[in-house]
mmCIF file of C-alpha atoms in Angstrom:
data_model
loop_
_atom_site.group_PDB
_atom_site.id
_atom_site.type_symbol
_atom_site.label_atom_id
_atom_site.label_comp_id
_atom_site.label_asym_id
_atom_site.label_seq_id
_atom_site.Cartn_x
_atom_site.Cartn_y
_atom_site.Cartn_z
ATOM 1 C CA UNK A 17 -15.159 -26.921 -10.839
ATOM 2 C CA UNK A 18 -16.511 -24.429 -8.600
ATOM 3 C CA UNK A 19 -13.224 -22.910 -7.925
ATOM 4 C CA UNK A 20 -13.353 -21.705 -11.762
ATOM 5 C CA UNK A 21 -16.932 -20.491 -11.409
ATOM 6 C CA UNK A 22 -16.305 -18.298 -8.215
ATOM 7 C CA UNK A 23 -12.728 -17.722 -7.971
ATOM 8 C CA UNK A 24 -10.144 -18.928 -5.566
ATOM 9 C CA UNK A 25 -10.136 -17.389 -1.902
ATOM 10 C CA UNK A 26 -7.178 -15.108 -3.327
ATOM 11 C CA UNK A 27 -9.076 -13.619 -6.005
ATOM 12 C CA UNK A 28 -12.126 -13.064 -3.887
ATOM 13 C CA UNK A 29 -9.783 -11.285 -1.486
ATOM 14 C CA UNK A 30 -7.862 -9.187 -4.249
ATOM 15 C CA UNK A 31 -11.346 -8.247 -5.796
ATOM 16 C CA UNK A 32 -12.582 -7.208 -2.348
ATOM 17 C CA UNK A 33 -9.812 -5.088 -1.780
ATOM 18 C CA UNK A 34 -10.344 -3.298 -5.328
ATOM 19 C CA UNK A 35 -13.947 -2.548 -4.582
ATOM 20 C CA UNK A 36 -12.627 -1.023 -1.291
ATOM 21 C CA UNK A 37 -9.661 0.735 -2.712
ATOM 22 C CA UNK A 38 -12.194 2.520 -5.402
ATOM 23 C CA UNK A 39 -14.387 3.249 -2.550
ATOM 24 C CA UNK A 40 -11.820 4.987 -0.771
ATOM 25 C CA UNK A 41 -11.598 2.636 2.180
ATOM 26 C CA UNK A 42 -7.770 2.365 2.237
ATOM 27 C CA UNK A 43 -6.972 0.561 5.487
ATOM 28 C CA UNK A 44 -9.623 -2.222 4.705
ATOM 29 C CA UNK A 45 -8.235 -2.208 1.223
ATOM 30 C CA UNK A 46 -4.840 -2.923 2.721
ATOM 31 C CA UNK A 47 -6.162 -5.819 5.097
ATOM 32 C CA UNK A 48 -7.836 -7.611 1.847
ATOM 33 C CA UNK A 49 -4.800 -7.099 -0.117
ATOM 34 C CA UNK A 50 -2.636 -8.492 2.601
ATOM 35 C CA UNK A 51 -4.846 -11.598 3.062
ATOM 36 C CA UNK A 52 -5.050 -12.178 -0.648
ATOM 37 C CA UNK A 53 -1.048 -12.357 -0.742
ATOM 38 C CA UNK A 54 -1.028 -14.172 2.520
ATOM 39 C CA UNK A 55 -3.204 -17.220 0.872
ATOM 40 C CA UNK A 56 -0.946 -17.276 -2.413
ATOM 41 C CA UNK A 57 2.078 -15.151 -2.222
ATOM 42 C CA UNK A 58 3.362 -16.528 -5.730
ATOM 43 C CA UNK A 59 -0.238 -16.572 -7.329
ATOM 44 C CA UNK A 60 -1.366 -13.913 -10.267
ATOM 45 C CA UNK A 61 -3.001 -11.721 -7.814
ATOM 46 C CA UNK A 62 -0.279 -11.275 -5.483
ATOM 47 C CA UNK A 63 1.902 -8.833 -7.603
ATOM 48 C CA UNK A 64 -1.479 -6.662 -8.383
ATOM 49 C CA UNK A 65 -2.377 -6.854 -4.641
ATOM 50 C CA UNK A 66 1.214 -5.567 -3.699
ATOM 51 C CA UNK A 67 1.153 -2.890 -6.050
ATOM 52 C CA UNK A 68 -2.527 -1.586 -5.153
ATOM 53 C CA UNK A 69 -1.334 -2.200 -1.228
ATOM 54 C CA UNK A 70 1.808 0.254 -1.713
ATOM 55 C CA UNK A 71 -0.590 2.850 -3.672
ATOM 56 C CA UNK A 72 -3.210 2.464 -0.578
ATOM 57 C CA UNK A 73 -0.234 3.171 1.978
ATOM 58 C CA UNK A 74 1.219 6.032 -0.209
ATOM 59 C CA UNK A 75 -2.164 7.615 -0.517
ATOM 60 C CA UNK A 76 -2.779 7.289 3.647
ATOM 61 C CA UNK A 77 0.811 8.663 3.735
ATOM 62 C CA UNK A 78 0.124 11.720 1.744
ATOM 63 C CA UNK A 79 -3.040 12.152 3.968
ATOM 64 C CA UNK A 80 -0.948 12.235 7.190
ATOM 65 C CA UNK A 81 1.404 14.259 5.723
ATOM 66 C CA UNK A 82 -1.194 16.894 4.983
ATOM 67 C CA UNK A 83 -2.343 16.802 8.470
ATOM 68 C CA UNK A 84 1.180 17.297 10.109
ATOM 69 C CA UNK A 85 1.638 13.546 10.931
ATOM 70 C CA UNK A 86 5.034 13.380 9.653
ATOM 71 C CA UNK A 87 5.787 10.142 11.728
ATOM 72 C CA UNK A 88 2.591 8.187 10.335
ATOM 73 C CA UNK A 89 3.285 9.524 7.122
ATOM 74 C CA UNK A 90 6.967 8.081 7.078
ATOM 75 C CA UNK A 91 5.604 4.800 8.415
ATOM 76 C CA UNK A 92 3.099 4.536 5.332
ATOM 77 C CA UNK A 93 6.080 5.325 2.878
ATOM 78 C CA UNK A 94 8.059 2.930 4.540
ATOM 79 C CA UNK A 95 5.542 0.378 4.019
ATOM 80 C CA UNK A 96 4.911 1.416 0.477
ATOM 81 C CA UNK A 97 8.480 1.329 -0.280
ATOM 82 C CA UNK A 98 8.860 -2.279 0.883
ATOM 83 C CA UNK A 99 6.653 -3.447 -1.795
ATOM 84 C CA UNK A 100 7.724 -0.932 -4.714
ATOM 85 C CA UNK A 101 11.133 0.824 -3.902
ATOM 86 C CA UNK A 102 11.877 1.940 -7.334
ATOM 87 C CA UNK A 103 9.330 4.487 -7.317
ATOM 88 C CA UNK A 104 11.003 7.841 -7.052
ATOM 89 C CA UNK A 105 7.826 9.618 -5.884
ATOM 90 C CA UNK A 106 7.677 7.548 -2.784
ATOM 91 C CA UNK A 107 11.492 8.411 -2.007
ATOM 92 C CA UNK A 108 10.597 11.864 -2.417
ATOM 93 C CA UNK A 109 7.540 11.772 -0.077
ATOM 94 C CA UNK A 110 9.413 10.059 2.520
ATOM 95 C CA UNK A 111 12.034 12.748 2.440
ATOM 96 C CA UNK A 112 9.401 15.417 2.729
ATOM 97 C CA UNK A 113 7.948 13.739 5.855
ATOM 98 C CA UNK A 114 11.799 13.570 7.089
ATOM 99 C CA UNK A 115 11.913 17.212 6.508
ATOM 100 C CA UNK A 116 8.867 18.188 8.162
ATOM 101 C CA UNK A 117 9.959 15.865 11.067
ATOM 102 C CA UNK A 118 13.042 17.934 11.483
ATOM 103 C CA UNK A 119 15.584 15.590 10.208
ATOM 104 C CA UNK A 120 16.997 17.390 7.313
ATOM 105 C CA UNK A 121 20.026 15.097 6.999
ATOM 106 C CA UNK A 122 18.136 12.009 6.695
ATOM 107 C CA UNK A 123 15.712 14.042 4.094
ATOM 108 C CA UNK A 124 18.590 14.652 2.211
ATOM 109 C CA UNK A 125 20.225 10.953 2.535
ATOM 110 C CA UNK A 126 16.636 9.531 1.612
ATOM 111 C CA UNK A 127 16.036 11.816 -1.181
#
């Protein structure tokens, strides 16, 4: 009965992650999404949590790239691609990080 009124634990973590994401607290949002996924990996919130986790990782990766932290960007883009490998923009951003990191051959293979 109370589960229907207050939502399950996965939903609460997912909802908190969305609030944090909307507030620009991307690292905190990632943690909340990970908690939601861990609680119910096959539940209805897990797919959305993975999507927003990937988006948050990509945004942090872009911030790293803008600061010249190509390794940090690469790590974040790889994390985002682990959730959503079909997004071409993530592959392009990863290739840009490799170019900045002076690995043009790897960048060419990644693009």
